Tab-separated table of C-alpha atoms in Angstrom:
chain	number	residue	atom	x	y	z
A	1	UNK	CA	-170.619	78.584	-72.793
A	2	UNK	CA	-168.064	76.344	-75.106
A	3	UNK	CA	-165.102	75.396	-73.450
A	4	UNK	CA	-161.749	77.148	-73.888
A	5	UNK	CA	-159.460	74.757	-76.222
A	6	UNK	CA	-156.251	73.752	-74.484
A	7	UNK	CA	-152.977	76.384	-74.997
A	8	UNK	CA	-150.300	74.207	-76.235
A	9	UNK	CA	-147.541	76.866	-74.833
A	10	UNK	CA	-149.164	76.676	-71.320
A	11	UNK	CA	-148.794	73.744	-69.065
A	12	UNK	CA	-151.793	71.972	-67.806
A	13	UNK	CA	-152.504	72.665	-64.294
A	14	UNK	CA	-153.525	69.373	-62.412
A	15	UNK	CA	-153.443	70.683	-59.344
A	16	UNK	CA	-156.465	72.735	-57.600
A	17	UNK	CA	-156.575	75.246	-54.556
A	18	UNK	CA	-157.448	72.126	-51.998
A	19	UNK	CA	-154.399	70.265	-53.304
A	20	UNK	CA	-152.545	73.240	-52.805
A	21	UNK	CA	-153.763	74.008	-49.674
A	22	UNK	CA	-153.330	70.053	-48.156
A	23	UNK	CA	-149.411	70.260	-50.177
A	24	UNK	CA	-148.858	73.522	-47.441
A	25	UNK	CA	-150.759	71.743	-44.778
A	26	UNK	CA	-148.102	68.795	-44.719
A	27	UNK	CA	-145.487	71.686	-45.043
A	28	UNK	CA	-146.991	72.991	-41.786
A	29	UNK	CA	-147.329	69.984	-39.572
A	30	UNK	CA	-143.612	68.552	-40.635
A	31	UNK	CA	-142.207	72.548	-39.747
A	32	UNK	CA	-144.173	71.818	-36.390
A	33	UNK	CA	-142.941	68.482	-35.692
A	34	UNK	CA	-139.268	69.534	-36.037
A	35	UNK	CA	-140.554	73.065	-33.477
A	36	UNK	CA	-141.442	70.063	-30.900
A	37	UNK	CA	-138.518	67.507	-31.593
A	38	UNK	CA	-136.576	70.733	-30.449
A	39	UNK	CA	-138.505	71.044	-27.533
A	40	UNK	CA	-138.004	67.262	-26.465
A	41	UNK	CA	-134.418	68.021	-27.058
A	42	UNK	CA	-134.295	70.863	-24.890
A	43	UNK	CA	-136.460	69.845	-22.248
A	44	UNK	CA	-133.675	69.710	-19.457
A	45	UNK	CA	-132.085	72.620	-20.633
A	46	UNK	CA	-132.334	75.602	-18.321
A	47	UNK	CA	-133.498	78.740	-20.231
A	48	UNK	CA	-134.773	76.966	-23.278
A	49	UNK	CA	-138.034	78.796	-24.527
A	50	UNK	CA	-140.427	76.469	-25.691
A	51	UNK	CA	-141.342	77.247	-29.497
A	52	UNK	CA	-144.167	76.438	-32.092
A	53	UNK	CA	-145.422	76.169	-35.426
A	54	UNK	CA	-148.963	78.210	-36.266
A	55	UNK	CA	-149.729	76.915	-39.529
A	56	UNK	CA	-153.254	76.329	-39.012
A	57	UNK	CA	-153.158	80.693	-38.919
A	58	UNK	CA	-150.916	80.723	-41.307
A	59	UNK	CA	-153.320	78.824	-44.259
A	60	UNK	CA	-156.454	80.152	-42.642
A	61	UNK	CA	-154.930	83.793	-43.661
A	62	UNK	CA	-153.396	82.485	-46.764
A	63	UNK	CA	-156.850	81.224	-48.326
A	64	UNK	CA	-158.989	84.081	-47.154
A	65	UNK	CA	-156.168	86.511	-49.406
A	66	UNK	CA	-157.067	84.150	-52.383
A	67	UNK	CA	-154.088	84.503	-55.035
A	68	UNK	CA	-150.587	83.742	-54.751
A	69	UNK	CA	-150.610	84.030	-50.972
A	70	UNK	CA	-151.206	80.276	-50.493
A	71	UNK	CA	-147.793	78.962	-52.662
A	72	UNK	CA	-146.082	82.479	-50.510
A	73	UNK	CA	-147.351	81.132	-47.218
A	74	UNK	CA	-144.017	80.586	-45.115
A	75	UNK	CA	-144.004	78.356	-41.475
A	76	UNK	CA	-141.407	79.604	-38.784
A	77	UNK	CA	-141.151	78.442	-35.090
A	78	UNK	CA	-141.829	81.280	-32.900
A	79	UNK	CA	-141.467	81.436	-29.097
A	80	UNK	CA	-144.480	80.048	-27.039
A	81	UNK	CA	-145.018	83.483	-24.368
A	82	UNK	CA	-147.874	81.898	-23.008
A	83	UNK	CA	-146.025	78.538	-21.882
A	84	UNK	CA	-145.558	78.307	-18.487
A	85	UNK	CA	-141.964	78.834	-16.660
A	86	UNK	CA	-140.423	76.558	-14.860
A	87	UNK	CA	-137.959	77.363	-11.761
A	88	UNK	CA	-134.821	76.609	-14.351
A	89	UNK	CA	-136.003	79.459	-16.753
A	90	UNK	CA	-137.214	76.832	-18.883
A	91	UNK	CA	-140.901	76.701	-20.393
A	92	UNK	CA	-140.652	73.548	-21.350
A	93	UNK	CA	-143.253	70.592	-20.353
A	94	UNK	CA	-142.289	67.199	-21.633
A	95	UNK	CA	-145.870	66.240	-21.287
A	96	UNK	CA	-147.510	68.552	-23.720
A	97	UNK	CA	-144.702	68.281	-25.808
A	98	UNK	CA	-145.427	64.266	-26.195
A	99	UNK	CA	-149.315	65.002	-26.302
A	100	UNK	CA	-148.296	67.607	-29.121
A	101	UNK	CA	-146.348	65.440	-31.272
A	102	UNK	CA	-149.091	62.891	-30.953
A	103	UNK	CA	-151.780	64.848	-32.372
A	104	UNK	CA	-149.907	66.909	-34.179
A	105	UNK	CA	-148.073	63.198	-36.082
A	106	UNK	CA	-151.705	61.605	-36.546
A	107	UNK	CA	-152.858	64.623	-38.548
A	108	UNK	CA	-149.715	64.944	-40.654
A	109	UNK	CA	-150.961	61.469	-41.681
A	110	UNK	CA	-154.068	62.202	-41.796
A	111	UNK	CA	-153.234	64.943	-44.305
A	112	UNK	CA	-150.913	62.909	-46.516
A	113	UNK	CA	-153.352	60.165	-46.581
A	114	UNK	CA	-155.941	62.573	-48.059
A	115	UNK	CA	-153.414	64.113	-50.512
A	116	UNK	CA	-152.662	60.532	-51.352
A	117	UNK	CA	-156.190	59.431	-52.280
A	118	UNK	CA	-156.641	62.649	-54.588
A	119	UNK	CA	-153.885	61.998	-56.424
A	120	UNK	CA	-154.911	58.922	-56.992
A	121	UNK	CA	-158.159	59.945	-58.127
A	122	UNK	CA	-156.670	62.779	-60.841
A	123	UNK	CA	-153.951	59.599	-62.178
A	124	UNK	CA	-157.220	57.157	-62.346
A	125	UNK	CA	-159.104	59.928	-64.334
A	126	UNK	CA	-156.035	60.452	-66.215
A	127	UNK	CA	-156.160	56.349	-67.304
A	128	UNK	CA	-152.484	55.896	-65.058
């Protein structure tokens, strides 16, 4: 099978499904992050109903539709209904919160890191 010569009108995509996918990943953990600074802030305030970020779901369902549903994948907070409530109202534990943002940091890094390294890879094949 020859290979299809290049369409001058068309721009040259770089950029494959796992790019795309890691490019939403980072989208996802940096929407969580701000879901559990919110938290933090909130921690003390009676009421308050602990939210969260899903993205892991969120790309899981995007790839398995295939097609545009990976660049339409959208992240939202939504209300935690299995957290725990507190005597204030408030279902907000400053514990899990921190051990969230740890984990939940070190693999927005890890993520970039990876993105990172292919990019470097594509701009090394490219001669850059």
């Amino acid at each position: 099978m020859a290979a299809r010569p290049l369409d001058p009108s068309r721009p040259v995509e770089i950029y494959d499904t796992t790019q795309s996918a890691l490019e939403k990943a980072i989208m996802g953990a940096a929407a969580r992050q701000q879901a559990i600074a919110q938290n933090l802030a909130n921690v003390d305030t009676p009421g308050y109903q602990r939210v969260d970020v899903d993205f892991h779901s969120t790309l899981r369902a995007a790839m398995a539709a295939g097609g545009s549903a990976l660049q339409d994948a959208t992240f939202s907070p939504q209300r935690d209904a299995s957290a725990t409530v507190r005597a204030d109202g408030s279902t907000v534990d400053a514990d899990v919160e921190a051990a969230a943002q740890a984990r939940n940091g070190l693999e927005y890094e890890t993520l970039v890191q990876v993105s990172k390294a292919r990019i470097d890879i594509i701009e090394a094949a490219m001669g850059r």
